Coordinates of C-alpha atoms and ligand atoms in Angstrom, one line a residue:
M119 CA 0.0 0.0 0.0
K120 CA 1.4 3.4 -1.0
K121 CA 0.9 6.1 1.6
S122 CA 2.2 9.6 1.0
V123 CA 4.2 10.4 4.1
F124 CA 5.4 13.9 4.7
A125 CA 7.1 15.8 7.4
A126 CA 9.2 12.8 8.4
A127 CA 12.3 14.6 7.4
A128 CA 11.4 17.4 9.7
M129 CA 11.2 15.0 12.7
L130 CA 13.1 15.1 15.9
G131 CA 16.4 16.8 16.0
A132 CA 15.9 18.9 12.9
F133 CA 15.6 22.0 14.9
A134 CA 17.9 24.1 17.1
L135 CA 18.4 23.0 20.7
V136 CA 17.7 25.6 23.3
A137 CA 18.5 25.6 27.0
T138 CA 15.3 25.5 29.0
G139 CA 16.7 28.1 31.3
C140 CA 16.6 30.5 28.4
A141 CA 12.9 29.7 28.0
G142 CA 12.1 31.0 31.5
G143 CA 11.8 27.7 33.4
A144 CA 13.8 27.5 36.6
A145 CA 14.6 23.9 37.5
P146 CA 12.3 22.9 40.4
G147 CA 14.2 22.5 43.6
A148 CA 16.6 25.3 42.5
G149 CA 14.4 28.1 43.5
G150 CA 11.5 29.0 41.1
N151 CA 8.2 27.3 42.0
G152 CA 9.8 24.3 43.7
G153 CA 8.9 20.6 43.6
G154 CA 9.0 18.3 40.6
G155 CA 12.7 17.4 40.7
G156 CA 14.1 13.9 41.3
D157 CA 11.4 11.4 42.1
D158 CA 8.9 14.1 43.0
V159 CA 5.5 14.1 41.3
I160 CA 5.5 16.8 38.6
K161 CA 2.4 19.0 38.8
V162 CA 1.3 20.1 35.4
G163 CA -1.5 22.3 34.3
F164 CA -2.8 21.5 30.8
A165 CA -5.0 24.2 29.1
Q166 CA -6.8 22.3 26.3
T167 CA -8.9 24.2 23.6
G168 CA -12.2 22.5 24.4
S169 CA -13.9 19.5 22.9
E170 CA -14.8 20.7 19.4
S171 CA -13.9 17.6 17.4
G172 CA -13.1 13.9 17.3
W173 CA -9.4 14.9 16.9
R174 CA -9.6 16.9 20.1
A175 CA -11.1 14.0 22.0
A176 CA -8.2 11.7 20.8
N177 CA -5.7 14.4 21.7
T178 CA -7.1 14.9 25.2
E179 CA -7.1 11.1 25.8
S180 CA -3.5 10.9 24.6
M181 CA -2.5 13.8 27.0
K182 CA -4.3 12.3 30.0
K183 CA -2.7 8.9 29.4
A184 CA 0.8 10.4 29.1
F185 CA 0.4 12.7 32.1
S186 CA -0.8 10.0 34.4
A187 CA 0.0 9.5 38.1
E188 CA 1.7 6.2 37.0
N189 CA 4.1 8.3 34.9
G190 CA 4.9 10.6 37.8
F191 CA 2.5 13.5 37.1
E192 CA -0.3 15.3 38.8
L193 CA -2.4 16.7 36.0
I194 CA -4.7 19.7 36.4
F195 CA -6.8 19.6 33.2
N196 CA -8.8 22.5 31.8
A197 CA -10.9 22.6 28.6
A198 CA -11.7 26.2 27.6
D199 CA -14.7 25.5 25.3
N200 CA -12.9 27.2 22.4
K201 CA -12.8 30.5 24.2
Q202 CA -9.5 32.3 24.2
E203 CA -10.2 34.4 27.4
A204 CA -11.2 31.2 29.3
Q205 CA -8.0 29.5 28.2
I206 CA -5.8 32.5 29.3
S207 CA -7.5 32.6 32.6
A208 CA -7.0 28.9 33.1
V209 CA -3.2 29.5 32.5
R210 CA -3.3 32.3 35.1
N211 CA -4.9 29.9 37.5
F212 CA -2.1 27.3 36.9
I213 CA 0.4 30.1 37.6
N214 CA -1.3 31.0 40.9
Q215 CA -1.4 27.4 41.9
G216 CA 2.4 27.2 41.5
V217 CA 2.4 24.2 39.1
D218 CA 5.8 22.9 37.9
A219 CA 5.0 23.3 34.2
I220 CA 2.2 24.4 32.0
V221 CA 1.1 22.8 28.7
I222 CA -1.1 24.8 26.3
A223 CA -2.9 23.9 23.1
P224 CA -3.5 27.5 22.1
I225 CA -6.9 28.2 20.5
T226 CA -5.6 31.2 18.6
V227 CA -2.2 32.4 17.5
D228 CA -2.4 35.9 18.9
G229 CA -2.9 37.2 22.5
W230 CA -0.5 35.1 24.4
D231 CA 2.4 37.5 25.1
D232 CA 1.2 38.8 28.6
V233 CA 0.3 35.5 30.2
L234 CA 3.4 33.7 28.8
K235 CA 5.5 36.5 30.3
E236 CA 3.7 36.1 33.6
A237 CA 4.6 32.3 33.6
K238 CA 8.2 33.1 32.7
D239 CA 8.4 35.7 35.6
A240 CA 7.0 33.0 37.9
G241 CA 9.7 30.6 36.8
I242 CA 7.1 28.1 35.3
P243 CA 8.2 26.6 32.0
V244 CA 5.5 26.4 29.2
I245 CA 5.3 23.7 26.6
L246 CA 3.0 24.3 23.6
E247 CA 1.3 21.3 22.0
D248 CA -0.7 21.0 18.7
R249 CA -1.1 24.7 17.6
T250 CA 1.5 27.5 17.6
V251 CA 1.5 31.2 18.8
S252 CA 2.8 34.4 17.5
A253 CA 4.5 35.3 20.8
S254 CA 8.3 35.4 21.0
E255 CA 9.9 31.9 21.2
D256 CA 11.7 33.1 24.3
L257 CA 8.5 32.9 26.2
Y258 CA 8.0 29.1 25.9
A259 CA 10.3 26.2 26.2
S260 CA 9.2 24.0 23.4
W261 CA 6.4 23.1 20.9
V262 CA 5.3 19.7 19.7
G263 CA 2.7 19.6 16.9
L264 CA 2.0 19.1 13.2
D265 CA 2.9 20.8 9.9
F266 CA -0.5 22.4 9.3
E267 CA 0.8 24.2 6.2
Q268 CA 1.9 20.9 4.6
E269 CA -1.4 19.3 5.5
G270 CA -3.2 22.1 3.6
R271 CA -0.8 21.8 0.7
T272 CA -1.3 18.0 0.5
A273 CA -5.1 18.6 0.4
G274 CA -4.7 21.3 -2.3
E275 CA -2.4 19.1 -4.4
W276 CA -5.1 16.4 -4.4
V277 CA -7.7 18.9 -5.6
K278 CA -5.3 20.2 -8.2
E279 CA -4.6 16.8 -9.5
N280 CA -8.3 15.9 -9.8
F281 CA -9.9 19.1 -10.8
D282 CA -7.5 21.4 -12.6
G283 CA -8.5 22.1 -16.2
K284 CA -12.2 21.3 -15.5
G285 CA -13.3 24.8 -14.3
A286 CA -14.5 23.2 -11.0
N287 CA -16.2 25.2 -8.3
L288 CA -14.9 24.8 -4.7
V289 CA -16.2 25.8 -1.3
V290 CA -14.1 25.8 1.9
L291 CA -15.1 25.1 5.5
E292 CA -12.4 26.8 7.6
G293 CA -11.4 25.9 11.1
T294 CA -11.5 28.3 14.1
T295 CA -10.7 31.8 13.0
G296 CA -7.2 33.0 14.1
S297 CA -6.0 29.4 14.9
S298 CA -2.7 28.3 13.5
A299 CA -4.4 25.2 12.2
A300 CA -6.9 27.2 10.1
L301 CA -4.4 29.9 9.0
D302 CA -1.6 27.5 8.0
R303 CA -3.9 25.0 6.2
A304 CA -5.4 27.9 4.2
T305 CA -1.9 29.1 3.2
G306 CA -0.7 25.6 2.1
F307 CA -4.0 24.8 0.3
N308 CA -4.1 28.2 -1.6
E309 CA -0.5 27.8 -2.6
A310 CA -1.2 24.4 -4.1
I311 CA -4.2 25.5 -6.2
D312 CA -2.7 28.8 -7.2
G313 CA -2.5 29.1 -11.0
T314 CA -5.2 26.4 -11.6
D315 CA -8.7 27.2 -13.0
I316 CA -10.3 26.0 -9.8
N317 CA -12.8 28.6 -8.8
V318 CA -13.2 29.2 -5.0
L319 CA -16.8 30.1 -4.6
D320 CA -16.8 30.7 -0.8
S321 CA -14.7 30.2 2.3
Q322 CA -16.2 30.5 5.8
T323 CA -15.5 29.2 9.3
G324 CA -17.3 26.2 10.7
D325 CA -15.2 26.5 13.9
F326 CA -13.9 22.9 13.6
T327 CA -17.3 21.5 14.7
R328 CA -19.9 19.2 13.1
D329 CA -22.7 21.7 13.7
G330 CA -20.7 24.5 12.3
G331 CA -19.8 22.5 9.2
K332 CA -23.5 21.5 8.7
K333 CA -24.8 25.1 9.0
V334 CA -22.2 26.7 6.7
M335 CA -22.7 23.9 4.1
E336 CA -26.5 24.4 4.2
G337 CA -25.9 28.1 3.4
Y338 CA -23.5 27.2 0.5
L339 CA -26.0 24.8 -0.9
Q340 CA -28.8 27.4 -0.8
K341 CA -26.6 29.9 -2.5
Y342 CA -24.7 27.8 -5.0
G343 CA -26.8 24.6 -5.3
K344 CA -25.5 22.1 -7.8
D345 CA -22.7 24.4 -9.0
I346 CA -20.5 23.1 -6.1
N347 CA -18.1 20.4 -7.3
V348 CA -15.6 20.1 -4.4
L349 CA -15.5 20.8 -0.7
F350 CA -12.3 21.3 1.3
A351 CA -13.1 21.1 5.0
H352 CA -10.2 22.0 7.4
N353 CA -11.2 19.0 9.6
D354 CA -13.2 15.7 9.4
D355 CA -15.9 16.9 11.8
M356 CA -16.9 19.9 9.6
G357 CA -16.9 17.5 6.6
L358 CA -19.1 15.1 8.5
G359 CA -21.6 17.9 9.4
A360 CA -21.5 18.9 5.7
L361 CA -22.5 15.3 4.7
D362 CA -25.9 15.8 6.4
A363 CA -26.5 19.0 4.6
I364 CA -25.5 17.5 1.2
K365 CA -27.7 14.5 1.6
A366 CA -30.6 16.7 2.8
A367 CA -30.2 18.7 -0.4
G368 CA -30.7 15.5 -2.4
L369 CA -27.1 15.2 -3.5
T370 CA -24.7 12.4 -3.2
P371 CA -21.5 13.2 -1.2
G372 CA -18.3 11.8 -2.7
K373 CA -19.9 11.9 -6.2
D374 CA -22.0 15.1 -6.8
I375 CA -19.7 16.9 -4.4
Q376 CA -16.3 15.5 -3.8
I377 CA -14.9 16.1 -0.3
V378 CA -11.3 16.4 1.0
T379 CA -10.8 16.9 4.7
I380 CA -8.0 16.8 7.3
D381 CA -7.6 14.7 10.5
A382 CA -8.3 11.0 9.7
V383 CA -10.2 10.2 12.9
K384 CA -12.4 7.1 13.0
D385 CA -15.6 8.7 11.7
G386 CA -13.8 10.5 8.9
M387 CA -12.0 7.4 7.8
T388 CA -15.3 5.5 7.9
A389 CA -16.9 8.1 5.6
L390 CA -13.8 7.8 3.3
A391 CA -13.9 4.0 3.2
N392 CA -17.7 4.2 2.4
G393 CA -17.1 6.6 -0.5
E394 CA -18.7 9.7 1.0
F395 CA -15.3 11.4 1.4
N396 CA -12.7 11.3 -1.4
F397 CA -9.4 12.1 0.3
I398 CA -8.1 12.7 3.9
V399 CA -4.9 14.2 5.1
E400 CA -4.0 13.0 8.5
C401 CA -3.4 15.2 11.5
N402 CA -1.9 13.0 14.2
P403 CA -3.5 13.8 17.7
L404 CA -1.2 11.4 19.6
L405 CA 1.1 14.1 21.0
G406 CA 0.9 13.1 24.7
D407 CA 4.0 11.0 25.1
K408 CA 6.2 13.6 23.4
A409 CA 4.7 16.4 25.4
A410 CA 5.3 14.5 28.7
E411 CA 8.8 13.7 27.7
L412 CA 9.5 17.4 27.0
V413 CA 7.9 18.5 30.3
K414 CA 10.1 16.0 32.2
A415 CA 13.2 17.2 30.5
V416 CA 12.4 20.9 31.0
V417 CA 11.6 20.4 34.6
A418 CA 14.8 18.6 35.1
G419 CA 16.6 21.5 33.6
D420 CA 17.7 19.6 30.5
E421 CA 18.0 21.0 27.0
V422 CA 15.1 20.3 24.7
E423 CA 14.3 20.8 21.0
K424 CA 12.5 24.0 20.4
R425 CA 10.2 22.5 17.8
T426 CA 9.1 18.9 17.2
I427 CA 6.9 18.1 14.2
V428 CA 5.1 14.8 14.3
E429 CA 4.6 12.7 11.1
D430 CA 1.3 12.8 9.1
Q431 CA 0.1 10.6 6.2
S432 CA -2.8 10.9 3.7
F433 CA -5.4 8.4 2.6
T434 CA -7.5 7.6 -0.5
Q435 CA -10.7 5.7 -0.3
E436 CA -9.0 2.4 -0.9
Q437 CA -6.3 3.0 1.6
A438 CA -8.9 4.0 4.2
A439 CA -10.7 0.7 3.7
E440 CA -7.4 -1.2 4.2
V441 CA -6.4 0.5 7.5
L442 CA -9.7 1.4 9.1
D443 CA -9.8 -1.5 11.6
S444 CA -6.3 -0.9 12.8
R445 CA -6.6 2.9 13.4
P446 CA -5.9 3.8 17.0
Y447 CA -8.3 6.8 17.1
Ligands
AHR147 O1 -5.4 22.0 15.9 C1 -5.8 20.7 15.3 C2 -7.2 20.8 14.9 O2 -8.0 21.2 16.0 C3 -7.8 19.6 14.3 O3 -7.5 19.4 12.9 C4 -9.3 19.8 14.5 O4 -10.1 18.7 14.4 C5 -9.2 20.3 15.9 O5 -10.3 20.9 16.4

């Protein structure tokens, strides 16, 4: 079976090493917030985005498993219901509680400077997982996540390969506005279809949720009807919501409207294997072990990689049918 694997080359070690001390984290037991060194339990606050998608559920599970008591952690978990202010206040709470480290899956790119500075001043190291921020790299110790721009590019290349030269009409369901996942996927996708005759009819946010995807797709269908040939959804859940809207409009997903999405969670892969989706680019949610490894190293005062990109794959309908049963999420 041929899988297009990307980002592997950018895996561990491809980025500059930084001293965690430079990132603002004092080693526990050496002043700072104390605790966490040697055999001590490491107290970690994790500020999750919310529970918007199947991907997020798998990511939360991976994080909770990795930051278990068995692995030497006390985890304080917070899900911010996709609200940036709630996430920032959760991080402030972690600082007030004097945790040993903070992990954040930032909802949006901007708005993090102040609270990251507060964590740095308190001597609490911050690890980012999943999405990125626009704040200075000095304000966090490390980031582990995915190459969202490449994910968008891979989706766009598939659309180009299948629709260029046909004057096809495309609609887009964007992820959460201002998130690195939505911004970077749009950049990569647009770059890939640039110079083709593919006509982008519309592009609106469905906020990475099934309901959002369904509602926006209903609007598209009312406005453009049968003119739509292709849908690019920034995640599986929005694509799955769109399936309901497409069927309710009397059209056949996967045929009348071809669908490319990102994530490759179980429900998305099932839709792909059943022929309702046409192509999926994976976004691997299993970031917990690497995040926990980074936290342990940072708390111990060790050097860590500034950026770690985890490998993604992509799947056609046939490939999805082959691997569906063995998928871990
Ligand atoms: O940041 C990763 C994105 O967030 C996933 O693609 C999406 O499903 C989730 O909500």
